[in-house]
Amino acid sequence: MASIFTKIINGEIPCYKVAETDEFLAFLDINPNAKGHTLCIPKKEVDKIFDLDEDTYMGLMAFSRRVAIALEKAVPCKRVGVSVIGLEVPHVHVHLIPLNRMDDARFLSKETLQPEEFEAIAKAIASHL
Ligand code: AMP
């Protein structure tokens, strides 16, 4: 069965899109640790990051770096943190999280945002790409 992220790639489920190439997609995490929390995924559906072929892995890192640089310009924060977990969704994703304090990296406290805020943040990040 297709992962929820493959359904997003195929347009079957909506997302707040930040960036897209032929191989990769970046969109806002729906349950963010902090405003601007973004996920970068390969369109190829693979569960675990180190099972990616080397070209896709390197491409995903380069894509994530480009998105992270734009994110740091768009969302005030001390720095952008990077996490790869994957315990919830079995489709490789790189979490890019604007960090102001250690708790922002802990996946414990979450921000509630309205659709208009998600839309504005996605647009702001995209404008810095
Ligand atoms: P994990 O697999 O543990 O790295 O976590 C999966 C992440 O995907 C969580 O932070 C979820 O909030 C996020 N997530 C799950 N479904 C969606 C969705 N439809 N759109 C955006 N983010 C999602």
CSV table of N, CA and C and ligand atoms in Angstrom, one decimal:
chain,number,residue,atom,x,y,z
A,1,MET,N,0.8,-1.2,0.0
A,1,MET,CA,0.0,0.0,0.0
A,1,MET,C,0.9,1.2,0.0
A,2,ALA,N,0.5,2.2,-0.8
A,2,ALA,CA,1.2,3.5,-0.9
A,2,ALA,C,1.3,4.2,0.5
A,3,SER,N,2.5,4.7,0.8
A,3,SER,CA,2.6,5.5,2.1
A,3,SER,C,1.8,6.8,2.0
A,4,ILE,N,1.5,7.4,3.1
A,4,ILE,CA,0.8,8.6,3.1
A,4,ILE,C,1.6,9.7,2.4
A,5,PHE,N,2.9,9.6,2.4
A,5,PHE,CA,3.7,10.6,1.7
A,5,PHE,C,3.6,10.4,0.2
A,6,THR,N,3.5,9.1,-0.3
A,6,THR,CA,3.3,8.9,-1.7
A,6,THR,C,2.0,9.4,-2.1
A,7,LYS,N,1.0,9.3,-1.3
A,7,LYS,CA,-0.3,9.9,-1.6
A,7,LYS,C,-0.2,11.4,-1.7
A,8,ILE,N,0.6,12.0,-0.9
A,8,ILE,CA,0.9,13.5,-1.0
A,8,ILE,C,1.5,13.8,-2.4
A,9,ILE,N,2.6,13.0,-2.7
A,9,ILE,CA,3.3,13.2,-4.0
A,9,ILE,C,2.3,13.1,-5.1
A,10,ASN,N,1.4,12.2,-5.0
A,10,ASN,CA,0.4,11.9,-6.1
A,10,ASN,C,-0.7,12.9,-6.1
A,11,GLY,N,-0.8,13.8,-5.1
A,11,GLY,CA,-1.9,14.8,-5.1
A,11,GLY,C,-3.2,14.2,-4.5
A,12,GLU,N,-3.1,13.0,-3.9
A,12,GLU,CA,-4.3,12.4,-3.4
A,12,GLU,C,-4.6,12.9,-2.0
A,13,ILE,N,-3.6,13.5,-1.3
A,13,ILE,CA,-3.8,14.1,0.0
A,13,ILE,C,-3.1,15.5,-0.1
A,14,PRO,N,-3.7,16.5,0.4
A,14,PRO,CA,-3.1,17.8,0.3
A,14,PRO,C,-1.9,18.0,1.2
A,15,CYS,N,-1.1,19.0,0.9
A,15,CYS,CA,0.0,19.4,1.7
A,15,CYS,C,0.3,20.9,1.5
A,16,TYR,N,1.1,21.4,2.5
A,16,TYR,CA,1.5,22.8,2.3
A,16,TYR,C,2.9,22.7,1.7
A,17,LYS,N,2.9,22.8,0.4
A,17,LYS,CA,4.2,22.6,-0.4
A,17,LYS,C,5.1,23.7,-0.3
A,18,VAL,N,6.4,23.4,-0.1
A,18,VAL,CA,7.5,24.4,0.1
A,18,VAL,C,8.4,24.3,-1.2
A,19,ALA,N,8.7,23.2,-1.6
A,19,ALA,CA,9.6,23.0,-2.8
A,19,ALA,C,9.4,21.7,-3.4
A,20,GLU,N,9.7,21.6,-4.8
A,20,GLU,CA,9.6,20.4,-5.5
A,20,GLU,C,10.5,20.3,-6.6
A,21,THR,N,11.1,19.1,-6.8
A,21,THR,CA,11.9,18.8,-8.0
A,21,THR,C,11.4,17.5,-8.6
A,22,ASP,N,12.0,17.1,-9.7
A,22,ASP,CA,11.6,15.8,-10.2
A,22,ASP,C,11.7,14.7,-9.2
A,23,GLU,N,12.7,14.8,-8.3
A,23,GLU,CA,13.0,13.6,-7.4
A,23,GLU,C,12.6,13.8,-6.0
A,24,PHE,N,12.4,15.1,-5.6
A,24,PHE,CA,12.2,15.4,-4.1
A,24,PHE,C,11.0,16.4,-3.9
A,25,LEU,N,10.5,16.3,-2.7
A,25,LEU,CA,9.4,17.2,-2.3
A,25,LEU,C,9.6,17.7,-0.9
A,26,ALA,N,9.3,19.0,-0.6
A,26,ALA,CA,9.4,19.5,0.7
A,26,ALA,C,8.0,20.1,1.0
A,27,PHE,N,7.5,19.8,2.2
A,27,PHE,CA,6.2,20.4,2.7
A,27,PHE,C,6.2,20.5,4.2
A,28,LEU,N,5.3,21.3,4.7
A,28,LEU,CA,5.3,21.5,6.1
A,28,LEU,C,4.7,20.3,6.9
A,29,ASP,N,5.4,20.0,8.0
A,29,ASP,CA,4.9,19.0,8.9
A,29,ASP,C,3.5,19.5,9.5
A,30,ILE,N,2.5,18.6,9.4
A,30,ILE,CA,1.2,18.9,9.8
A,30,ILE,C,1.0,19.1,11.4
A,31,ASN,N,2.0,18.5,12.1
A,31,ASN,CA,1.9,18.6,13.6
A,31,ASN,C,3.3,19.1,14.0
A,32,PRO,N,3.6,20.4,13.8
A,32,PRO,CA,5.0,20.8,13.9
A,32,PRO,C,5.5,21.0,15.3
A,33,ASN,N,6.8,20.7,15.5
A,33,ASN,CA,7.4,21.0,16.8
A,33,ASN,C,7.5,22.6,16.9
A,34,ALA,N,7.7,23.2,15.8
A,34,ALA,CA,7.8,24.7,15.8
A,34,ALA,C,7.3,25.2,14.5
A,35,LYS,N,7.0,26.5,14.4
A,35,LYS,CA,6.6,27.1,13.2
A,35,LYS,C,7.6,26.9,12.1
A,36,GLY,N,7.3,26.4,11.0
A,36,GLY,CA,8.2,26.2,9.9
A,36,GLY,C,8.8,24.8,9.8
A,37,HIS,N,8.4,23.9,10.7
A,37,HIS,CA,8.9,22.5,10.7
A,37,HIS,C,8.5,21.9,9.3
A,38,THR,N,9.6,21.5,8.6
A,38,THR,CA,9.4,21.1,7.2
A,38,THR,C,9.9,19.7,7.0
A,39,LEU,N,9.3,18.9,6.2
A,39,LEU,CA,9.7,17.6,5.8
A,39,LEU,C,10.2,17.6,4.4
A,40,CYS,N,11.4,16.9,4.2
A,40,CYS,CA,11.9,16.8,2.8
A,40,CYS,C,12.0,15.3,2.5
A,41,ILE,N,11.4,14.9,1.4
A,41,ILE,CA,11.2,13.5,1.1
A,41,ILE,C,11.7,13.2,-0.4
A,42,PRO,N,12.2,12.0,-0.6
A,42,PRO,CA,12.4,11.5,-2.0
A,42,PRO,C,11.1,11.0,-2.5
A,43,LYS,N,10.8,11.2,-3.8
A,43,LYS,CA,9.6,10.7,-4.4
A,43,LYS,C,9.6,9.2,-4.5
A,44,LYS,N,10.8,8.7,-4.6
A,44,LYS,CA,10.9,7.2,-4.5
A,44,LYS,C,10.6,6.7,-3.1
A,45,GLU,N,9.6,5.8,-3.0
A,45,GLU,CA,9.2,5.4,-1.7
A,45,GLU,C,10.1,4.3,-1.1
A,46,VAL,N,10.9,4.7,-0.1
A,46,VAL,CA,11.8,3.8,0.6
A,46,VAL,C,11.6,4.0,2.1
A,47,ASP,N,11.6,3.0,2.9
A,47,ASP,CA,11.3,3.2,4.3
A,47,ASP,C,12.4,3.8,5.1
A,48,LYS,N,13.6,3.2,5.0
A,48,LYS,CA,14.7,3.7,5.9
A,48,LYS,C,15.7,4.5,5.1
A,49,ILE,N,16.2,5.6,5.7
A,49,ILE,CA,17.1,6.5,4.9
A,49,ILE,C,18.4,5.8,4.4
A,50,PHE,N,18.9,4.9,5.2
A,50,PHE,CA,20.2,4.4,4.8
A,50,PHE,C,20.0,3.2,3.8
A,51,ASP,N,18.8,2.9,3.4
A,51,ASP,CA,18.5,2.0,2.4
A,51,ASP,C,18.4,2.7,1.0
A,52,LEU,N,18.4,4.0,1.0
A,52,LEU,CA,18.4,4.8,-0.3
A,52,LEU,C,19.6,4.5,-1.0
A,53,ASP,N,19.5,4.4,-2.4
A,53,ASP,CA,20.8,4.4,-3.1
A,53,ASP,C,21.5,5.6,-2.9
A,54,GLU,N,22.8,5.6,-3.1
A,54,GLU,CA,23.7,6.7,-2.8
A,54,GLU,C,23.3,8.0,-3.5
A,55,ASP,N,23.0,7.9,-4.8
A,55,ASP,CA,22.6,9.2,-5.5
A,55,ASP,C,21.4,9.8,-4.9
A,56,THR,N,20.4,9.0,-4.6
A,56,THR,CA,19.2,9.6,-4.0
A,56,THR,C,19.5,10.1,-2.6
A,57,TYR,N,20.2,9.4,-1.8
A,57,TYR,CA,20.6,9.9,-0.5
A,57,TYR,C,21.3,11.3,-0.6
A,58,MET,N,22.3,11.3,-1.5
A,58,MET,CA,23.1,12.6,-1.6
A,58,MET,C,22.2,13.7,-2.2
A,59,GLY,N,21.3,13.3,-3.1
A,59,GLY,CA,20.4,14.3,-3.7
A,59,GLY,C,19.4,14.9,-2.6
A,60,LEU,N,19.0,14.0,-1.7
A,60,LEU,CA,18.0,14.4,-0.7
A,60,LEU,C,18.7,15.3,0.3
A,61,MET,N,20.0,15.0,0.6
A,61,MET,CA,20.7,15.9,1.5
A,61,MET,C,20.9,17.3,0.9
A,62,ALA,N,21.3,17.3,-0.4
A,62,ALA,CA,21.5,18.6,-1.1
A,62,ALA,C,20.2,19.4,-1.1
A,63,PHE,N,19.1,18.7,-1.4
A,63,PHE,CA,17.8,19.3,-1.5
A,63,PHE,C,17.4,19.9,-0.1
A,64,SER,N,17.6,19.1,0.9
A,64,SER,CA,17.3,19.5,2.3
A,64,SER,C,18.1,20.7,2.7
A,65,ARG,N,19.4,20.7,2.3
A,65,ARG,CA,20.2,21.9,2.6
A,65,ARG,C,19.6,23.2,2.0
A,66,ARG,N,19.2,23.1,0.7
A,66,ARG,CA,18.7,24.2,0.0
A,66,ARG,C,17.4,24.7,0.7
A,67,VAL,N,16.6,23.8,1.1
A,67,VAL,CA,15.3,24.1,1.8
A,67,VAL,C,15.6,24.7,3.2
A,68,ALA,N,16.6,24.2,3.9
A,68,ALA,CA,17.0,24.6,5.3
A,68,ALA,C,17.5,26.1,5.2
A,69,ILE,N,18.3,26.4,4.2
A,69,ILE,CA,18.8,27.7,4.1
A,69,ILE,C,17.7,28.7,3.8
A,70,ALA,N,16.7,28.4,3.0
A,70,ALA,CA,15.5,29.2,2.8
A,70,ALA,C,14.7,29.3,4.1
A,71,LEU,N,14.6,28.2,4.8
A,71,LEU,CA,13.8,28.2,6.0
A,71,LEU,C,14.4,29.1,7.0
A,72,GLU,N,15.7,29.1,7.2
A,72,GLU,CA,16.3,30.0,8.2
A,72,GLU,C,16.1,31.5,7.8
A,73,LYS,N,16.0,31.7,6.5
A,73,LYS,CA,15.8,33.1,6.1
A,73,LYS,C,14.3,33.5,6.4
A,74,ALA,N,13.4,32.6,6.3
A,74,ALA,CA,12.0,32.9,6.4
A,74,ALA,C,11.4,32.9,7.8
A,75,VAL,N,12.0,32.0,8.7
A,75,VAL,CA,11.5,31.9,10.0
A,75,VAL,C,12.5,32.2,11.0
A,76,PRO,N,12.3,33.2,11.9
A,76,PRO,CA,13.3,33.6,12.8
A,76,PRO,C,13.6,32.4,13.8
A,77,CYS,N,14.9,32.1,13.9
A,77,CYS,CA,15.3,31.0,14.8
A,77,CYS,C,16.8,31.1,15.1
A,78,LYS,N,17.2,30.3,16.1
A,78,LYS,CA,18.7,30.3,16.3
A,78,LYS,C,19.4,29.5,15.3
A,79,ARG,N,18.8,28.4,14.9
A,79,ARG,CA,19.3,27.6,13.8
A,79,ARG,C,18.3,26.6,13.4
A,80,VAL,N,18.6,25.9,12.2
A,80,VAL,CA,17.7,24.9,11.8
A,80,VAL,C,18.3,23.5,12.2
A,81,GLY,N,17.5,22.7,12.9
A,81,GLY,CA,18.0,21.4,13.3
A,81,GLY,C,17.5,20.4,12.3
A,82,VAL,N,18.2,19.3,12.2
A,82,VAL,CA,17.9,18.2,11.3
A,82,VAL,C,17.7,16.9,12.1
A,83,SER,N,16.6,16.2,11.8
A,83,SER,CA,16.4,14.9,12.4
A,83,SER,C,15.9,13.9,11.4
A,84,VAL,N,16.2,12.7,11.5
A,84,VAL,CA,15.6,11.6,10.7
A,84,VAL,C,15.1,10.5,11.7
A,85,ILE,N,13.8,10.3,11.7
A,85,ILE,CA,13.3,9.3,12.7
A,85,ILE,C,12.5,8.2,11.9
A,86,GLY,N,11.3,8.5,11.5
A,86,GLY,CA,10.7,7.5,10.6
A,86,GLY,C,9.9,6.4,11.3
A,87,LEU,N,9.7,6.6,12.6
A,87,LEU,CA,8.9,5.6,13.4
A,87,LEU,C,7.4,5.6,13.1
A,88,GLU,N,7.0,6.8,12.6
A,88,GLU,CA,5.5,6.9,12.3
A,88,GLU,C,5.2,6.7,10.8
A,89,VAL,N,6.0,7.3,9.9
A,89,VAL,CA,5.7,7.1,8.5
A,89,VAL,C,6.8,6.4,7.8
A,90,PRO,N,6.6,5.2,7.2
A,90,PRO,CA,7.6,4.4,6.6
A,90,PRO,C,8.0,4.9,5.2
A,91,HIS,N,8.3,6.1,5.1
A,91,HIS,CA,8.7,6.7,3.8
A,91,HIS,C,9.8,7.8,4.2
A,92,VAL,N,11.0,7.6,3.7
A,92,VAL,CA,12.1,8.5,4.2
A,92,VAL,C,11.7,10.0,4.2
A,93,HIS,N,12.0,10.6,5.3
A,93,HIS,CA,11.8,12.1,5.4
A,93,HIS,C,12.8,12.7,6.4
A,94,VAL,N,13.3,13.8,6.0
A,94,VAL,CA,14.2,14.6,6.8
A,94,VAL,C,13.4,15.7,7.4
A,95,HIS,N,13.4,15.8,8.8
A,95,HIS,CA,12.8,16.8,9.5
A,95,HIS,C,13.7,18.0,9.5
A,96,LEU,N,13.3,19.2,9.1
A,96,LEU,CA,14.0,20.5,9.3
A,96,LEU,C,13.2,21.3,10.3
A,97,ILE,N,13.8,21.6,11.4
A,97,ILE,CA,13.1,22.2,12.5
A,97,ILE,C,13.8,23.5,13.0
A,98,PRO,N,13.1,24.6,12.9
A,98,PRO,CA,13.6,25.9,13.4
A,98,PRO,C,13.8,25.7,14.9
A,99,LEU,N,15.0,25.9,15.4
A,99,LEU,CA,15.2,25.7,16.8
A,99,LEU,C,15.5,27.0,17.6
A,100,ASN,N,14.8,27.2,18.7
A,100,ASN,CA,15.2,28.3,19.6
A,100,ASN,C,15.6,27.8,21.0
A,101,ARG,N,15.1,26.5,21.3
A,101,ARG,CA,15.5,25.9,22.5
A,101,ARG,C,15.5,24.4,22.3
A,102,MET,N,16.1,23.7,23.2
A,102,MET,CA,16.3,22.2,23.1
A,102,MET,C,15.0,21.5,22.9
A,103,ASP,N,13.9,22.0,23.6
A,103,ASP,CA,12.6,21.4,23.5
A,103,ASP,C,12.1,21.3,22.1
A,104,ASP,N,12.5,22.2,21.3
A,104,ASP,CA,12.0,22.3,19.9
A,104,ASP,C,12.4,21.0,19.1
A,105,ALA,N,13.5,20.4,19.6
A,105,ALA,CA,14.1,19.2,18.9
A,105,ALA,C,13.5,17.9,19.5
A,106,ARG,N,12.7,18.0,20.5
A,106,ARG,CA,12.3,16.8,21.3
A,106,ARG,C,11.0,16.1,20.8
A,107,PHE,N,10.3,16.7,19.9
A,107,PHE,CA,9.0,16.1,19.5
A,107,PHE,C,8.0,15.8,20.6
A,108,LEU,N,8.0,16.7,21.6
A,108,LEU,CA,7.1,16.6,22.7
A,108,LEU,C,6.1,17.7,22.7
A,109,SER,N,6.5,18.9,22.7
A,109,SER,CA,5.5,20.0,22.6
A,109,SER,C,5.3,20.4,21.1
A,110,LYS,N,4.1,20.6,20.8
A,110,LYS,CA,3.7,20.9,19.4
A,110,LYS,C,3.0,22.2,19.3
A,111,GLU,N,3.1,22.8,18.1
A,111,GLU,CA,2.5,24.1,17.8
A,111,GLU,C,1.2,23.8,17.1
A,112,THR,N,0.1,24.5,17.4
A,112,THR,CA,-1.1,24.4,16.6
A,112,THR,C,-1.2,25.7,15.7
A,113,LEU,N,-1.3,25.4,14.4
A,113,LEU,CA,-1.4,26.5,13.5
A,113,LEU,C,-2.7,26.4,12.7
A,114,GLN,N,-3.2,27.6,12.3
A,114,GLN,CA,-4.4,27.6,11.4
A,114,GLN,C,-3.9,27.4,10.0
A,115,PRO,N,-4.8,27.0,9.1
A,115,PRO,CA,-4.5,26.8,7.7
A,115,PRO,C,-3.8,28.0,7.1
A,116,GLU,N,-4.3,29.2,7.4
A,116,GLU,CA,-3.7,30.4,6.8
A,116,GLU,C,-2.3,30.6,7.2
A,117,GLU,N,-1.9,30.2,8.5
A,117,GLU,CA,-0.6,30.3,8.9
A,117,GLU,C,0.3,29.3,8.2
A,118,PHE,N,-0.1,28.1,8.1
A,118,PHE,CA,0.6,27.1,7.3
A,118,PHE,C,0.9,27.7,5.9
A,119,GLU,N,-0.2,28.2,5.3
A,119,GLU,CA,0.0,28.7,3.9
A,119,GLU,C,1.0,29.8,3.8
A,120,ALA,N,0.9,30.7,4.8
A,120,ALA,CA,1.8,31.9,4.8
A,120,ALA,C,3.3,31.4,5.0
A,121,ILE,N,3.5,30.5,5.9
A,121,ILE,CA,4.9,30.0,6.2
A,121,ILE,C,5.4,29.3,4.9
A,122,ALA,N,4.6,28.4,4.4
A,122,ALA,CA,5.1,27.7,3.2
A,122,ALA,C,5.5,28.7,2.1
A,123,LYS,N,4.7,29.7,1.9
A,123,LYS,CA,5.0,30.7,0.9
A,123,LYS,C,6.2,31.5,1.2
A,124,ALA,N,6.4,31.8,2.5
A,124,ALA,CA,7.6,32.6,2.9
A,124,ALA,C,8.9,31.8,2.6
A,125,ILE,N,8.8,30.5,3.0
A,125,ILE,CA,10.0,29.7,2.8
A,125,ILE,C,10.3,29.6,1.3
A,126,ALA,N,9.3,29.3,0.5
A,126,ALA,CA,9.4,29.1,-1.0
A,126,ALA,C,10.0,30.4,-1.6
A,127,SER,N,9.7,31.6,-1.0
A,127,SER,CA,10.1,32.8,-1.6
A,127,SER,C,11.6,33.0,-1.4
A,128,HIS,N,12.3,32.3,-0.5
A,128,HIS,CA,13.7,32.4,-0.3
A,128,HIS,C,14.5,31.3,-1.0
A,129,LEU,N,13.9,30.4,-1.8
A,129,LEU,CA,14.6,29.3,-2.4
A,129,LEU,C,15.4,29.9,-3.6
B,1,AMP,P1,8.3,10.2,12.1
B,1,AMP,O1,7.9,9.1,11.1
B,1,AMP,O2,8.4,9.7,13.5
B,1,AMP,O3,9.6,10.8,11.6
B,1,AMP,O4,7.2,11.3,12.0
B,1,AMP,C1,6.4,11.5,10.9
B,1,AMP,C2,6.1,13.0,10.8
B,1,AMP,O5,5.2,13.1,9.7
B,1,AMP,C3,5.4,13.6,12.0
B,1,AMP,O6,6.1,14.7,12.5
B,1,AMP,C4,4.0,13.9,11.5
B,1,AMP,O7,3.5,15.1,12.1
B,1,AMP,C5,4.2,14.1,10.0
B,1,AMP,N1,3.1,13.8,9.2
B,1,AMP,C6,2.3,12.7,9.2
B,1,AMP,N2,1.3,12.9,8.3
B,1,AMP,C7,1.5,14.1,7.7
B,1,AMP,C8,0.8,14.8,6.6
B,1,AMP,N3,-0.3,14.2,6.0
B,1,AMP,N4,1.3,16.0,6.3
B,1,AMP,C9,2.3,16.5,6.9
B,1,AMP,N5,3.0,15.9,7.8
B,1,AMP,C10,2.6,14.7,8.3
